[in-house]
PDB file of C-alpha atoms in Angstrom:
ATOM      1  CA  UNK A 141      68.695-136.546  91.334  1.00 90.00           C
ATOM      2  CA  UNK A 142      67.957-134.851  94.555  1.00 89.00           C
ATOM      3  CA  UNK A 143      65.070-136.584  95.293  1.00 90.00           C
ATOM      4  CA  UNK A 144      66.754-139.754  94.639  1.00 92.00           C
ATOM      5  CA  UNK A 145      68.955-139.375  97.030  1.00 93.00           C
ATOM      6  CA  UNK A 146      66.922-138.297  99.638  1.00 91.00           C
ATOM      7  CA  UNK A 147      64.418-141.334  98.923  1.00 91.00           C
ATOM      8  CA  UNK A 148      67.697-143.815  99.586  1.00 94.00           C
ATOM      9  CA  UNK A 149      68.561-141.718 102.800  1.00 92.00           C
ATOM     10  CA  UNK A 150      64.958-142.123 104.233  1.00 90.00           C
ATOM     11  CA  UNK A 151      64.226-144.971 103.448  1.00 92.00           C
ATOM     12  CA  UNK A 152      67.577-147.231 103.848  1.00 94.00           C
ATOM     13  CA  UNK A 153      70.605-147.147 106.224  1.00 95.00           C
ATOM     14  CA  UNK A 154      72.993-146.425 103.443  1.00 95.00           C
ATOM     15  CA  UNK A 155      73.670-142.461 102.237  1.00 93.00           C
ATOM     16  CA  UNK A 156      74.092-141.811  98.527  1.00 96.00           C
ATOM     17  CA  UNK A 157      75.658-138.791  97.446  1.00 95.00           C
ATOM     18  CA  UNK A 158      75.486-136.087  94.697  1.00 94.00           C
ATOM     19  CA  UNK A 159      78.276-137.254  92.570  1.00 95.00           C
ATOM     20  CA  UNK A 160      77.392-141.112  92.614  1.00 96.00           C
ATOM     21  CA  UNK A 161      74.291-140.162  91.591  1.00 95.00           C
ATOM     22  CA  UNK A 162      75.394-137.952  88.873  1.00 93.00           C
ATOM     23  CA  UNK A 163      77.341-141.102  88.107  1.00 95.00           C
ATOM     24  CA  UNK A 164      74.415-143.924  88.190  1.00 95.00           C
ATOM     25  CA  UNK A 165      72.248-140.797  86.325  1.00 94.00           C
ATOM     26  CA  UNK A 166      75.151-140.689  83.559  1.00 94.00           C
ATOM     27  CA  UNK A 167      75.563-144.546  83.173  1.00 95.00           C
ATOM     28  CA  UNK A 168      71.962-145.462  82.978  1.00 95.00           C
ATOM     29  CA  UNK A 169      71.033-142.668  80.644  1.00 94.00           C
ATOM     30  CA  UNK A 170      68.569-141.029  82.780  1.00 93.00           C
ATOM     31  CA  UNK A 171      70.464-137.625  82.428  1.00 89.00           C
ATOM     32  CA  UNK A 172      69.158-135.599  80.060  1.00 85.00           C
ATOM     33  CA  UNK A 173      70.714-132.428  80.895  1.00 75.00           C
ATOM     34  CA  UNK A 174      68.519-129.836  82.797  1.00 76.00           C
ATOM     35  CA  UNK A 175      66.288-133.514  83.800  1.00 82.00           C
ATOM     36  CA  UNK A 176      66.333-136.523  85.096  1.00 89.00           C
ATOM     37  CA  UNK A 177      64.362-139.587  83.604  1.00 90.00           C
ATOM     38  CA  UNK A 178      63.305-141.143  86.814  1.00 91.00           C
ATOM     39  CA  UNK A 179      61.445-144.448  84.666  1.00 91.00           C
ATOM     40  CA  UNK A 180      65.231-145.353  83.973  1.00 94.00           C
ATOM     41  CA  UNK A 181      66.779-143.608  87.442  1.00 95.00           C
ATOM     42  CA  UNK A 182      64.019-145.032  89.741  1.00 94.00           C
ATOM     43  CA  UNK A 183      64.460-148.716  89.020  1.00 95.00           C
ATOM     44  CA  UNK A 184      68.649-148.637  88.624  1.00 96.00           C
ATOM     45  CA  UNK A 185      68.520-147.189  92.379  1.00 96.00           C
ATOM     46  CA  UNK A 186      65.730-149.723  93.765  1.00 95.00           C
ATOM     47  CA  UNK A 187      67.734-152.756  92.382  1.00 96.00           C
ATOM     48  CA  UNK A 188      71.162-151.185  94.320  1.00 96.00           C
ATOM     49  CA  UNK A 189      69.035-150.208  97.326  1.00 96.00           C
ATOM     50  CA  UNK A 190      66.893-153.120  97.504  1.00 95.00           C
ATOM     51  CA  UNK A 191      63.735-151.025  96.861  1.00 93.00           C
ATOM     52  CA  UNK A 192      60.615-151.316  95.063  1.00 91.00           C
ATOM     53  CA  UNK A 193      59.895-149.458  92.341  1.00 91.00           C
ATOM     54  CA  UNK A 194      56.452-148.805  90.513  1.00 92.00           C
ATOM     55  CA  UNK A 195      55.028-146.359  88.684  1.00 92.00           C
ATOM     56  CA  UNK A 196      51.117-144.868  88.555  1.00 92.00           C
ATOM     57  CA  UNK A 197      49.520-141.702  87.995  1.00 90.00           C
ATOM     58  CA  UNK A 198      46.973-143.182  90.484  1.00 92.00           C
ATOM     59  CA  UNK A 199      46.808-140.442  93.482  1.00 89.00           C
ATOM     60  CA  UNK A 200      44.618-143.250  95.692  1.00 93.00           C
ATOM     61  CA  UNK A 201      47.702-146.098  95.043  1.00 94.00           C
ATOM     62  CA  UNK A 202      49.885-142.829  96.194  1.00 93.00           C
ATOM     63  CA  UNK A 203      47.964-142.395  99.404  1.00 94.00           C
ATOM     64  CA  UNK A 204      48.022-146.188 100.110  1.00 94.00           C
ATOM     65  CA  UNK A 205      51.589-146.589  99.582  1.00 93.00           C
ATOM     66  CA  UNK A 206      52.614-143.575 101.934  1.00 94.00           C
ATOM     67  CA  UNK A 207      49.987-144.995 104.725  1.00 94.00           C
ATOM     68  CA  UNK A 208      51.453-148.218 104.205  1.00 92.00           C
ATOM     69  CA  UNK A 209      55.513-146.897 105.137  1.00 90.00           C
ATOM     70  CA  UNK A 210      56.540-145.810 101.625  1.00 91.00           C
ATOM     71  CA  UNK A 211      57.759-142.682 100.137  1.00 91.00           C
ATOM     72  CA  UNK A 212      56.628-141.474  96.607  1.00 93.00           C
ATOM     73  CA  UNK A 213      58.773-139.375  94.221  1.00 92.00           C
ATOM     74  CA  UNK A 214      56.551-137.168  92.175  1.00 88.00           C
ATOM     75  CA  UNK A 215      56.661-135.594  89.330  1.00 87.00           C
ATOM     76  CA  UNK A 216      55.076-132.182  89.475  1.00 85.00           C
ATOM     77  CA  UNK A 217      54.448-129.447  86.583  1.00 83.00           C
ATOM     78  CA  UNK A 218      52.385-126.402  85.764  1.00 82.00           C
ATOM     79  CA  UNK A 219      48.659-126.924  85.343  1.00 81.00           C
ATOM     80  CA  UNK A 220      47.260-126.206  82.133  1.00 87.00           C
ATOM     81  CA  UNK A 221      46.692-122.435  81.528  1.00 85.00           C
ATOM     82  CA  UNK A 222      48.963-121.479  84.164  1.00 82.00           C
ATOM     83  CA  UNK A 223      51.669-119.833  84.604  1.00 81.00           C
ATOM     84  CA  UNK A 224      53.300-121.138  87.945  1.00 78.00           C
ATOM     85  CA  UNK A 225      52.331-124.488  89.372  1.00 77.00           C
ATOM     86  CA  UNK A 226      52.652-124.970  93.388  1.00 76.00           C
ATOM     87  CA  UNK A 227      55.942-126.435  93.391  1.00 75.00           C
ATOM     88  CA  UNK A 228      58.053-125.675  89.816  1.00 76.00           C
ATOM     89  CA  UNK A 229      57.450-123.295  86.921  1.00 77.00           C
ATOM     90  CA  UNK A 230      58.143-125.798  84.536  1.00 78.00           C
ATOM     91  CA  UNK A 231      58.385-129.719  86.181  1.00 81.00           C
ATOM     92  CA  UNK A 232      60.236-130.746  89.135  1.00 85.00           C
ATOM     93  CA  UNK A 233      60.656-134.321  91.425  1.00 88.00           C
ATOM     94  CA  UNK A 234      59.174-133.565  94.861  1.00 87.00           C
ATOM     95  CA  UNK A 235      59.379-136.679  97.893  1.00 91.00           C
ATOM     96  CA  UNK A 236      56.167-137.674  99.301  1.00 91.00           C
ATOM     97  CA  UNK A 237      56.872-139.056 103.032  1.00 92.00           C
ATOM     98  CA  UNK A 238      53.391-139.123 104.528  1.00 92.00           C
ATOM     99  CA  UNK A 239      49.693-138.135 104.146  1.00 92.00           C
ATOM    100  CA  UNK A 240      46.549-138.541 106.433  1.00 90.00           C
ATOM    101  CA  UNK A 241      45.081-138.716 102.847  1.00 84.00           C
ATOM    102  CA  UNK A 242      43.775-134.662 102.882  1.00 85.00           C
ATOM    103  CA  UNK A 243      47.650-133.446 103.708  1.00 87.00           C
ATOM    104  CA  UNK A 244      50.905-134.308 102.961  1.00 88.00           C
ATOM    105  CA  UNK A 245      54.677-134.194 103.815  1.00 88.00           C
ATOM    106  CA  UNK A 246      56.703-133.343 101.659  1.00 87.00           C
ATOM    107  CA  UNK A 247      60.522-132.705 100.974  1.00 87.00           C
ATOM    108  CA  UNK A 248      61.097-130.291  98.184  1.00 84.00           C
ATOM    109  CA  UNK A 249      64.626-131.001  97.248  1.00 83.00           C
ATOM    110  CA  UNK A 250      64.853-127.062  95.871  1.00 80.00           C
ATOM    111  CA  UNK A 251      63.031-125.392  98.680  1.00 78.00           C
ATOM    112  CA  UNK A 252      64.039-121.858  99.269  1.00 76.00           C
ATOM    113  CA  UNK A 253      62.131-119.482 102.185  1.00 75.00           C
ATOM    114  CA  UNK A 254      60.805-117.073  99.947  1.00 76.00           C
ATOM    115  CA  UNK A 255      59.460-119.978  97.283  1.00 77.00           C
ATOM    116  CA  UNK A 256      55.759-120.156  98.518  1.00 74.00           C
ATOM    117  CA  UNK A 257      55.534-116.158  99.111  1.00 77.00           C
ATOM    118  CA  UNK A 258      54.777-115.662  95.174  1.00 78.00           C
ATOM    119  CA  UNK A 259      50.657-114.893  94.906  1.00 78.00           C
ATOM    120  CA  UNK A 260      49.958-118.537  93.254  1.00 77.00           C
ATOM    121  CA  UNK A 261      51.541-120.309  96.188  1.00 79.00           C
ATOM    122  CA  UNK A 262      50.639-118.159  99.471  1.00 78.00           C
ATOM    123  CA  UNK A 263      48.690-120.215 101.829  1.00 73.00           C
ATOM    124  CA  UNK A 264      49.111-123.267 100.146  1.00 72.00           C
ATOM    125  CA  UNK A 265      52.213-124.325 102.956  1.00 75.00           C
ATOM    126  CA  UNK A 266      53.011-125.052 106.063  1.00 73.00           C
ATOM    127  CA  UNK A 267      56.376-125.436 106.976  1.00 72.00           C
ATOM    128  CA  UNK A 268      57.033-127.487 110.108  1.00 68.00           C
ATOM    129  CA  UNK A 269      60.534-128.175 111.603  1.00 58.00           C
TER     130      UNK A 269
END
């Protein structure tokens, strides 16, 4: 949901908030509990925000999308044999906002200080304000 949200804040003039989104999430039935389904989320908000929506597991459509203005929600898990993946220890929406196609920004809607200190994710950050 979070992510959601903060894609409609960034990228529109309108502001959508927690509960509405709960709401659209509820309605749509993208909620499924501890998740969101953002294939049924994603388009319900693009049609109300006058956004495009598409999906790809293509990093290189990614990268030309955020080059080109967009943002790109992503869906991020745990690699395969590990424990602890860079962003989630299970799966988790992160917002893609740019890239110079090496590095990217991104907003991490559960971001907490001490989240990259753990051994799998030292080094891998850099936090700018």
């Amino acid at each position: 949901l979070c992510a959601g949200i903060m894609m409609v804040d960034a990228l529109t003039t309108m502001s959508l908030g927690l509960e509405e989104c709960v709401k659209l999430s509820e309605t749509s039935g993208a909620n499924h509990g501890l998740g969101t389904d953002m294939n049924i989320l994603g388009p319900v908000l693009a049609k109300i925000y006058n956004l495009n929506f598409k999906k790809t597991n293509s990093l290189k459509k990614a990268i030309s999308h955020l080059r080109k203005g967009g943002h790109v929600i992503a869906l991020v898990t745990v690699p395969k044999g590990h424990e602890v993946g860079l962003f989630t220890n299970k799966s988790h929406f992160i917002n893609l906002v740019s890239t110079d196609g090496k590095d990217f920004c991104i907003l991490d809607p559960s971001y907490e200080d001490d989240k990259y200190k753990i051994p799998e994710r030292v080094g891998k950050e850099r936090r700018h304000s």
